[in-house]
Short mmCIF file of C-alpha atoms in Angstrom, two decimals:
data_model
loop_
_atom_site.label_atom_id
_atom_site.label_comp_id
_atom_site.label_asym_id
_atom_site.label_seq_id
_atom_site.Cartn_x
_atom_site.Cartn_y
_atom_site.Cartn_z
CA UNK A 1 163.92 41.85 261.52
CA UNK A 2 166.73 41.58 259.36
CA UNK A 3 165.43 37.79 257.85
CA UNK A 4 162.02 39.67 257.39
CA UNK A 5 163.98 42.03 255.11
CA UNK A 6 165.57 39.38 253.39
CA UNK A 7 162.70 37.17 252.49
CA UNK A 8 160.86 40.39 251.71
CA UNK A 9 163.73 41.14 249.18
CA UNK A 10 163.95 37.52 247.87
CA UNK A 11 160.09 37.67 247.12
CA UNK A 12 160.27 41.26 245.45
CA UNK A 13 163.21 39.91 243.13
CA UNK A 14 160.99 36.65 242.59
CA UNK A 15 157.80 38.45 241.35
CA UNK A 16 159.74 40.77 239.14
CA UNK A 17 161.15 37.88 237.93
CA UNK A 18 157.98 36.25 237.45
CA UNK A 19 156.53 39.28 236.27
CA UNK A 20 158.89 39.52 233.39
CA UNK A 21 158.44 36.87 232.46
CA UNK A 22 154.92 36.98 231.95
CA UNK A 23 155.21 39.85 230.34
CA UNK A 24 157.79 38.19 227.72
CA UNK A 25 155.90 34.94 227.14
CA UNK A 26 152.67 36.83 226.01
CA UNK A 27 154.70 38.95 223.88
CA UNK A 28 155.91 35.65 222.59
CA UNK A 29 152.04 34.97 222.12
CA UNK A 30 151.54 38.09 220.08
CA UNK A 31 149.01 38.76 223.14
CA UNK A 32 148.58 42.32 221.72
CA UNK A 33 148.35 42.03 218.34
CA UNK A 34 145.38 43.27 216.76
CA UNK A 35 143.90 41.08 213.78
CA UNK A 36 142.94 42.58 210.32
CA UNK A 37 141.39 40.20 207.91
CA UNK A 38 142.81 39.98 204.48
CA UNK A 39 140.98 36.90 202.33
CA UNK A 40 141.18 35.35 199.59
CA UNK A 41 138.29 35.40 196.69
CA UNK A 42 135.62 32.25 196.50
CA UNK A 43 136.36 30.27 199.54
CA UNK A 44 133.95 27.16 200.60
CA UNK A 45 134.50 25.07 203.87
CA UNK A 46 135.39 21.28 202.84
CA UNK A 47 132.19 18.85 204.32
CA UNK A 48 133.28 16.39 206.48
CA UNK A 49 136.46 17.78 207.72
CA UNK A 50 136.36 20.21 210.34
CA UNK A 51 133.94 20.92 212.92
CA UNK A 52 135.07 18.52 215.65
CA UNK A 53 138.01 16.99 214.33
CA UNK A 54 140.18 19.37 212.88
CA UNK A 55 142.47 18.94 209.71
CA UNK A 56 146.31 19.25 211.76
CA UNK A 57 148.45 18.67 209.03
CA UNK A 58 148.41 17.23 205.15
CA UNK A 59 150.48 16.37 202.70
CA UNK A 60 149.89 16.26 198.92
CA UNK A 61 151.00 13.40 196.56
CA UNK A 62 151.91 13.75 193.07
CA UNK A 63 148.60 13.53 190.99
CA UNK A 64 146.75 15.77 193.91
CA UNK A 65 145.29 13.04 196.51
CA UNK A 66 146.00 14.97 199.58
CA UNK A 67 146.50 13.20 202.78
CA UNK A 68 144.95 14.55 206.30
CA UNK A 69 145.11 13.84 210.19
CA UNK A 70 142.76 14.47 212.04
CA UNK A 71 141.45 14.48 216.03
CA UNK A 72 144.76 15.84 217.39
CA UNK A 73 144.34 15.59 221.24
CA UNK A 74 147.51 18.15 223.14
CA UNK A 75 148.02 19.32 226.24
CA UNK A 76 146.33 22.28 227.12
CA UNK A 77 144.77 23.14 223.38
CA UNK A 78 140.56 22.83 223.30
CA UNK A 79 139.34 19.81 221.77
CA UNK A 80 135.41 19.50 220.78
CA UNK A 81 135.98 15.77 220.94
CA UNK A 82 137.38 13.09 222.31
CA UNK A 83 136.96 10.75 220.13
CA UNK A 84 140.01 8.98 217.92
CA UNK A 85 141.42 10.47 214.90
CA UNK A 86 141.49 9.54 211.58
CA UNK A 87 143.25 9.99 208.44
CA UNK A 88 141.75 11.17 204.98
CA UNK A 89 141.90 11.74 201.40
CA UNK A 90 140.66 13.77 199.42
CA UNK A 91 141.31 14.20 195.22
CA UNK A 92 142.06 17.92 194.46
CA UNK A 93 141.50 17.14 190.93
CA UNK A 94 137.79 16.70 191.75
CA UNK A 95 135.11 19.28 191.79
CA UNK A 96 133.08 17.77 194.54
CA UNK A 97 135.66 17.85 197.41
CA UNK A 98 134.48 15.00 199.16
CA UNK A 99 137.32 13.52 201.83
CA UNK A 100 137.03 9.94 202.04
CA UNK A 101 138.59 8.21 205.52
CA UNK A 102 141.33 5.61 205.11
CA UNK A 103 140.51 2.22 206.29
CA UNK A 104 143.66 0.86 208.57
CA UNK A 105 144.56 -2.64 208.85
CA UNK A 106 143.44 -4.67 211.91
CA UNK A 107 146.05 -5.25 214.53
CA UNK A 108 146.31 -1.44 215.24
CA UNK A 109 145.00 0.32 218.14
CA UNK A 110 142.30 2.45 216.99
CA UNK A 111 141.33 3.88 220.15
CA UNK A 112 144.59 5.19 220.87
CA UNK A 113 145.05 6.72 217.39
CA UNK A 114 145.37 11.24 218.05
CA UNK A 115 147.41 11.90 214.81
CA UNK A 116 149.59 15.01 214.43
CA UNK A 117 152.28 15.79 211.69
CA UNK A 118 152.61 13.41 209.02
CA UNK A 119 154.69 13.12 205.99
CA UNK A 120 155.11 10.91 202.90
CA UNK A 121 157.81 8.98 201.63
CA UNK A 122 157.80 7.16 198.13
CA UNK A 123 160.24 4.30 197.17
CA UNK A 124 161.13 5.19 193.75
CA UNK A 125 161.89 1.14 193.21
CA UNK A 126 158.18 0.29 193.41
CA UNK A 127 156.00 3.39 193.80
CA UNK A 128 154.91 2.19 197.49
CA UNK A 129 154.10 5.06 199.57
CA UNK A 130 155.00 5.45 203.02
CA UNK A 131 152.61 7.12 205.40
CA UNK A 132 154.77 8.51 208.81
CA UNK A 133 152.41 9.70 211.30
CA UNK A 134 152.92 11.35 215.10
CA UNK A 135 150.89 9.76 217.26
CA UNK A 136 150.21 10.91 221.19
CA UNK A 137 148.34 7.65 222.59
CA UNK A 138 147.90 8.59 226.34
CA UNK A 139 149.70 12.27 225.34
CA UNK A 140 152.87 9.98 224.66
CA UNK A 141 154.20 10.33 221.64
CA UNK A 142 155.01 8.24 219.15
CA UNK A 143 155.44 7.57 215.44
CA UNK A 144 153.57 5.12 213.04
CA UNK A 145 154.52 3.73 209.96
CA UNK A 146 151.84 3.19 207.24
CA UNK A 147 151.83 1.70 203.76
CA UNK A 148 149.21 3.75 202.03
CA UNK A 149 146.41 1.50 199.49
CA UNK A 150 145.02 4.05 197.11
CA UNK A 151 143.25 1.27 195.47
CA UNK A 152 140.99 0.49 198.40
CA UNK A 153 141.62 3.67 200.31
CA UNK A 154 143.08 1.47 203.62
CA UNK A 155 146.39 2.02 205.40
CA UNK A 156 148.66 -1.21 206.48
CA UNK A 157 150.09 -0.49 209.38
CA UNK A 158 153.93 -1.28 209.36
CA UNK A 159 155.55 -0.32 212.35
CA UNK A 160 155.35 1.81 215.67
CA UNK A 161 157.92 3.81 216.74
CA UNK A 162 159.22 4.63 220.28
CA UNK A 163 162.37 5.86 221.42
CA UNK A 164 163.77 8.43 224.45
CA UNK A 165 164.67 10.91 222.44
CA UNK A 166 161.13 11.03 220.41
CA UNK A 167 159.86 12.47 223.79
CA UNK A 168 157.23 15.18 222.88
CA UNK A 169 157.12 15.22 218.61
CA UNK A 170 155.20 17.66 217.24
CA UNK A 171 156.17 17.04 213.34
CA UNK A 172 158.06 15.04 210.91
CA UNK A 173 159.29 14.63 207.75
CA UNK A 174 160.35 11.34 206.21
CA UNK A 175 163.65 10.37 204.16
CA UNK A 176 163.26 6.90 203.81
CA UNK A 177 161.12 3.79 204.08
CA UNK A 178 161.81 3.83 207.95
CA UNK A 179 163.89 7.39 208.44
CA UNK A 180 162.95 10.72 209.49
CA UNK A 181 163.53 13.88 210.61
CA UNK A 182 161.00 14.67 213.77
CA UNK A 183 160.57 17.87 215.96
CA UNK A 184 160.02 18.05 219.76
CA UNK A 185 157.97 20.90 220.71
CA UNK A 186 159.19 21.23 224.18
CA UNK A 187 161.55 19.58 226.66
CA UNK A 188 160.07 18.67 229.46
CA UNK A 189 157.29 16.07 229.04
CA UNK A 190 155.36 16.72 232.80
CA UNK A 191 153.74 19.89 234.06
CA UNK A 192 156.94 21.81 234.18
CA UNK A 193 156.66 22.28 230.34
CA UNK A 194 154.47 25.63 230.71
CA UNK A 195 157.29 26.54 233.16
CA UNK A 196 159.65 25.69 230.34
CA UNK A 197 157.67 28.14 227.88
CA UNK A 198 157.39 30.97 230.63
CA UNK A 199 160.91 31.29 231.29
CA UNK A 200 161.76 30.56 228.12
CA UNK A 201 163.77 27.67 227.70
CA UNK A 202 165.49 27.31 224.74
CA UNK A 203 165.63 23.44 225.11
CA UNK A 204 163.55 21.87 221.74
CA UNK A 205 165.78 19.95 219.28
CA UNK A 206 165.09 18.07 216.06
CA UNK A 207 166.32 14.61 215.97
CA UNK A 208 167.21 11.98 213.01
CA UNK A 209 165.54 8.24 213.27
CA UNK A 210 166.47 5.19 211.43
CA UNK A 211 166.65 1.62 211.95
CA UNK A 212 170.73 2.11 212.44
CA UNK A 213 171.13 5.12 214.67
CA UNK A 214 169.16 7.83 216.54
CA UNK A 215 170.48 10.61 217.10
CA UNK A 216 170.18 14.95 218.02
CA UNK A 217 170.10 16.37 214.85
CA UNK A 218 170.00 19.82 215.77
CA UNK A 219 168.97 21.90 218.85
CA UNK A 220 168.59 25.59 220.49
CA UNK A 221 164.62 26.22 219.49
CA UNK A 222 162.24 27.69 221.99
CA UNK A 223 159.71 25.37 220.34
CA UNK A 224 160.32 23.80 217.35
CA UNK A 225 157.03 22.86 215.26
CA UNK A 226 156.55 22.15 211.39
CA UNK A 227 159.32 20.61 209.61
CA UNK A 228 159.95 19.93 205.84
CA UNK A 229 162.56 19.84 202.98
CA UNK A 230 163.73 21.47 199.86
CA UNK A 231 162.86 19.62 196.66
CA UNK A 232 166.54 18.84 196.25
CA UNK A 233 166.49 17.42 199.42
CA UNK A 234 169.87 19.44 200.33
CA UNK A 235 167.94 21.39 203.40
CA UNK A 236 165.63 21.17 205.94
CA UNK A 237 163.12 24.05 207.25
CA UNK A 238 162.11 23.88 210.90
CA UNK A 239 159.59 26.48 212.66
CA UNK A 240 160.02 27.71 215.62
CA UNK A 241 156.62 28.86 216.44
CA UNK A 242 157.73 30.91 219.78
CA UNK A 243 160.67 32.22 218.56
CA UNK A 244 158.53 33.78 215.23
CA UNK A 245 161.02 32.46 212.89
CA UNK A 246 161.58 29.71 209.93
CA UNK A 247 165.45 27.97 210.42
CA UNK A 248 166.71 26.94 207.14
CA UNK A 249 169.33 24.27 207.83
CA UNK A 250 172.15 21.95 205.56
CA UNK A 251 171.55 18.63 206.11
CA UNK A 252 175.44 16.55 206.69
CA UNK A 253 176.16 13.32 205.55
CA UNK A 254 176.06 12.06 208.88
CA UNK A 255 172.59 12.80 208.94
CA UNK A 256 173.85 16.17 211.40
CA UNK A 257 172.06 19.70 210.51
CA UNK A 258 174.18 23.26 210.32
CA UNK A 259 172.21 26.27 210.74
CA UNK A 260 172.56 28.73 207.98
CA UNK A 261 170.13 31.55 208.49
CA UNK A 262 167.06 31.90 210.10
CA UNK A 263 163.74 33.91 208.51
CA UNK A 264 161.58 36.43 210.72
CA UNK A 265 157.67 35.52 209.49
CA UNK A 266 156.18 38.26 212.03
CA UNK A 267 153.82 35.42 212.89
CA UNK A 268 153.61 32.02 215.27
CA UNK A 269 154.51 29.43 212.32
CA UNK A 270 152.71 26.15 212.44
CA UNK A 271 153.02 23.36 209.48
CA UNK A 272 155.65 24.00 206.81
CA UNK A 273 154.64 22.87 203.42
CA UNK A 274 157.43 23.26 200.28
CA UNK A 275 156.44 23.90 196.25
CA UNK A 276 157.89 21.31 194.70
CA UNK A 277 158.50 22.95 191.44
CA UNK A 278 159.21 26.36 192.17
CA UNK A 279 160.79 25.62 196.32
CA UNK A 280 158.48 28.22 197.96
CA UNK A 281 157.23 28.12 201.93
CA UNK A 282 153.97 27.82 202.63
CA UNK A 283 152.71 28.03 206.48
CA UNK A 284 149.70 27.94 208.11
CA UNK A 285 150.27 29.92 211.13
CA UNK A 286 148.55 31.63 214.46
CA UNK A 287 148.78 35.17 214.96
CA UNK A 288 147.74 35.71 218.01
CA UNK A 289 148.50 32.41 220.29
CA UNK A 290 147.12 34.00 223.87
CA UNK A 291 143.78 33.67 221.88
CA UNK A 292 144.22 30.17 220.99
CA UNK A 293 145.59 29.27 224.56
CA UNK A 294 142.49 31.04 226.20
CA UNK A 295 139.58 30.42 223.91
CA UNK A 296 136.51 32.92 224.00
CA UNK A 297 133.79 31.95 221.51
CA UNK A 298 133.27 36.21 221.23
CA UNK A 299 137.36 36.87 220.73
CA UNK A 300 137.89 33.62 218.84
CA UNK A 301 141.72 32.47 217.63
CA UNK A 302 142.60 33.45 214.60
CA UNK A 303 144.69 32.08 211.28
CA UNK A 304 147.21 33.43 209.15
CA UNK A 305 148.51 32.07 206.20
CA UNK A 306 152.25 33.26 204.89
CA UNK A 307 154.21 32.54 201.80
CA UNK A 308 158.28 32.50 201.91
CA UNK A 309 159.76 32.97 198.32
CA UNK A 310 163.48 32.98 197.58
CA UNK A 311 164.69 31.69 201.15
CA UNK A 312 168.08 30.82 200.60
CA UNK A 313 168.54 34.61 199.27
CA UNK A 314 170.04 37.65 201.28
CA UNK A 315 166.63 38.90 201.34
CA UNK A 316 163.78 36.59 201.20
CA UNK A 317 160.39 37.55 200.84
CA UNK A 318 157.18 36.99 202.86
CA UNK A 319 154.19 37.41 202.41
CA UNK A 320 150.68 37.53 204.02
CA UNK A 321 148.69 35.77 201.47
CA UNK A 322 145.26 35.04 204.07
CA UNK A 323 144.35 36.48 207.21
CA UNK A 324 141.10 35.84 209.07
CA UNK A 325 140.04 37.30 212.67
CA UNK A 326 138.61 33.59 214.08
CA UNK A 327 135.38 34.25 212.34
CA UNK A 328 135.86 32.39 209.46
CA UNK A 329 138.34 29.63 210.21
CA UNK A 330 140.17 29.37 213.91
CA UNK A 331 143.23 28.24 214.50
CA UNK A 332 145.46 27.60 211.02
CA UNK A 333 148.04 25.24 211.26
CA UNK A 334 148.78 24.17 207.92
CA UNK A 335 148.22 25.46 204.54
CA UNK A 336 149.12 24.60 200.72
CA UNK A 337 148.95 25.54 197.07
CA UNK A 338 147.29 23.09 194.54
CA UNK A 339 146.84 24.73 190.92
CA UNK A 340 145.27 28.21 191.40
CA UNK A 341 144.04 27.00 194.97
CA UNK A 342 145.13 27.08 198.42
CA UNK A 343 143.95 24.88 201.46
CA UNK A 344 143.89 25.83 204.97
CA UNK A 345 143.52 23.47 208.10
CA UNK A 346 143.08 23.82 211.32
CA UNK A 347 144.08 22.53 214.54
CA UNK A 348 140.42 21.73 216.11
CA UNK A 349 137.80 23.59 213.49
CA UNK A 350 137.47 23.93 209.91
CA UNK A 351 138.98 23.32 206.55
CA UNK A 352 138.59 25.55 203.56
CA UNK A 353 139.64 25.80 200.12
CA UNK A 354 140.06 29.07 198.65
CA UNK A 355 140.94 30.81 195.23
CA UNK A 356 144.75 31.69 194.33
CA UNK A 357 144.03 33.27 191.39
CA UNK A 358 143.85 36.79 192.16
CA UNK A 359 146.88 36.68 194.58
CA UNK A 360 150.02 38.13 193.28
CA UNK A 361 153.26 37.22 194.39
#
């Protein structure tokens, strides 16, 4: 009898445990939040991006040729196809909008190509730009060095990237022809990653890659997501989508990050994209994650888009600058400013361009 007792007591403690849990992780989620469109004037969907592919991340050179992934293929996340990904550009200085896909060099496994976060890099010297893209061939991850052709719209591919500590990237951000800052989303690169996000495991780092060293950069995030840096090139930003916040760290000359503050977005953030001129945030983001875990065409994920302004201030400011309830675009994970306009990707869906002018800061 008295064993009975005890397992019964060990199971009651277990499910509250559980329970709690639960309970936490979809608050995590934003599970309950209600969604209440706010959107922005004039705003077309961008043919021949979208639909099956997604548009995960982009980045946008000087001049306005921005630079997109697409087919990202995760763990757990609905896919319409699984078919390899590609990469794009696409000339914001031209009316017609029309993305072109990059041709890449033979010699590279095309097959195996599921791009995530990518980032630029451009050698002052010589003007070549550096294309750094996370790739997850077999949901492994690693990274891929590309010299980027605008001439004949083709990537060379340079170099692949593999290393322990580059176990589950989710984004990156380049600092050299070969060096990078990268984020790992979670810890645990098997099943027991959803147990890792249940319990909430604060075990995601951001680590620093170069030809000489490799090393932990920083770590303590529930889930650490988009990365970027300041134009000065002084700090990094890192998201950390479950933990609702923006980090804004000092980068060391031994390559080592110091937390200095850390910004609450009310939101899930996603990509992080920087202003060059004037140093704002800009973040596509999810505001309601339990819908984009557990898609229902009739309750369908939403996106958010959210400004940051003045971050290394006492008091920075954010701001919702687009909100959609999944009917219009599902699923935002990246989003950025180009001369009175503002682009929006998604994870899976649709891309849209939309009209800045009558948003105020």
């Amino acid at each position: 009898m008295g064993k009975i007792l005890i397992v019964t007591a060990i199971a009651g403690v277990l499910l509250a445990f559980l329970g709690e849990r639960y309970m936490t992780f979809r608050t995590k989620l934003m599970a309950s939040r209600d969604i209440i469109s706010n959107h922005l004037p004039n705003c077309v969907y961008i043919k021949g991006l979208g639909k099956e592919y997604g548009s995960e991340d982009l980045t946008i050179l000087p001049g306005g040729l921005a630079l997109i992934s697409t087919g990202l293929k995760y763990p757990n996340l609905r896919r319409l196809s699984d078919d390899p990904g590609k990469i794009y550009a696409l000339n914001l200085e031209e009316g017609n909008l029309k993305p072109v896909e990059l041709k890449i060099s033979r010699g590279f496994d095309l097959d195996s190509f599921f791009p995530h976060g990518i980032s630029t890099f451009i050698d002052e010297k010589d003007q070549t730009v550096y294309l750094f893209v996370v790739n997850h061939p077999d949901f492994k991850s690693t990274v891929e060095i590309f010299r980027f052709v605008e001439e004949d719209s083709s990537l060379t591919h340079l170099k692949t990237i593999e290393h322990e500590l580059l176990h589950s990237v989710n984004d990156i951000v380049a600092v050299g022809p070969e060096s990078f800052y990268a984020t790992n989303d979670h810890y645990f690169t098997n099943a027991l990653f959803s147990v890792e996000y249940m319990i909430g495991l604060a075990l995601c780092n951001v680590v620093y890659y170069s030809p000489e060293e490799v090393r932990e950069a920083a770590a303590g995030f529930y889930s650490a997501n988009g990365i970027n840096i300041s134009p000065d090139k002084k700090h990094l930003y890192v998201g950390d989508v479950f933990d609702h916040v923006v980090h804004v760290l000092e980068i060391q000359e031994n390559k080592t990050l110091v937390p200095l503050k850390k910004v609450d977005v009310g939101t899930l953030p996603d990509n992080i994209e920087v202003d060059s001129v004037t140093g704002d945030l800009w973040l596509g983001c999810h505001p309601n994650a339990w819908r984009l875990l557990r898609y229902d065409p009739e309750n369908p994920p939403g996106s958010e888009v959210i400004q940051i302004q003045n971050i290394h201030s006492e008091k920075p400011t954010v701001t919702k600058v687009y909100v959609d309830d999944g009917h219009v675009i599902e699923g935002s994970s990246v989003a950025t400013p180009y001369k009175g306009k503002l682009f929006i990707g998604t994870m899976y869906q649709k891309a849209i361009i939309c009209d800045l002018k009558q948003h105020r800061n």
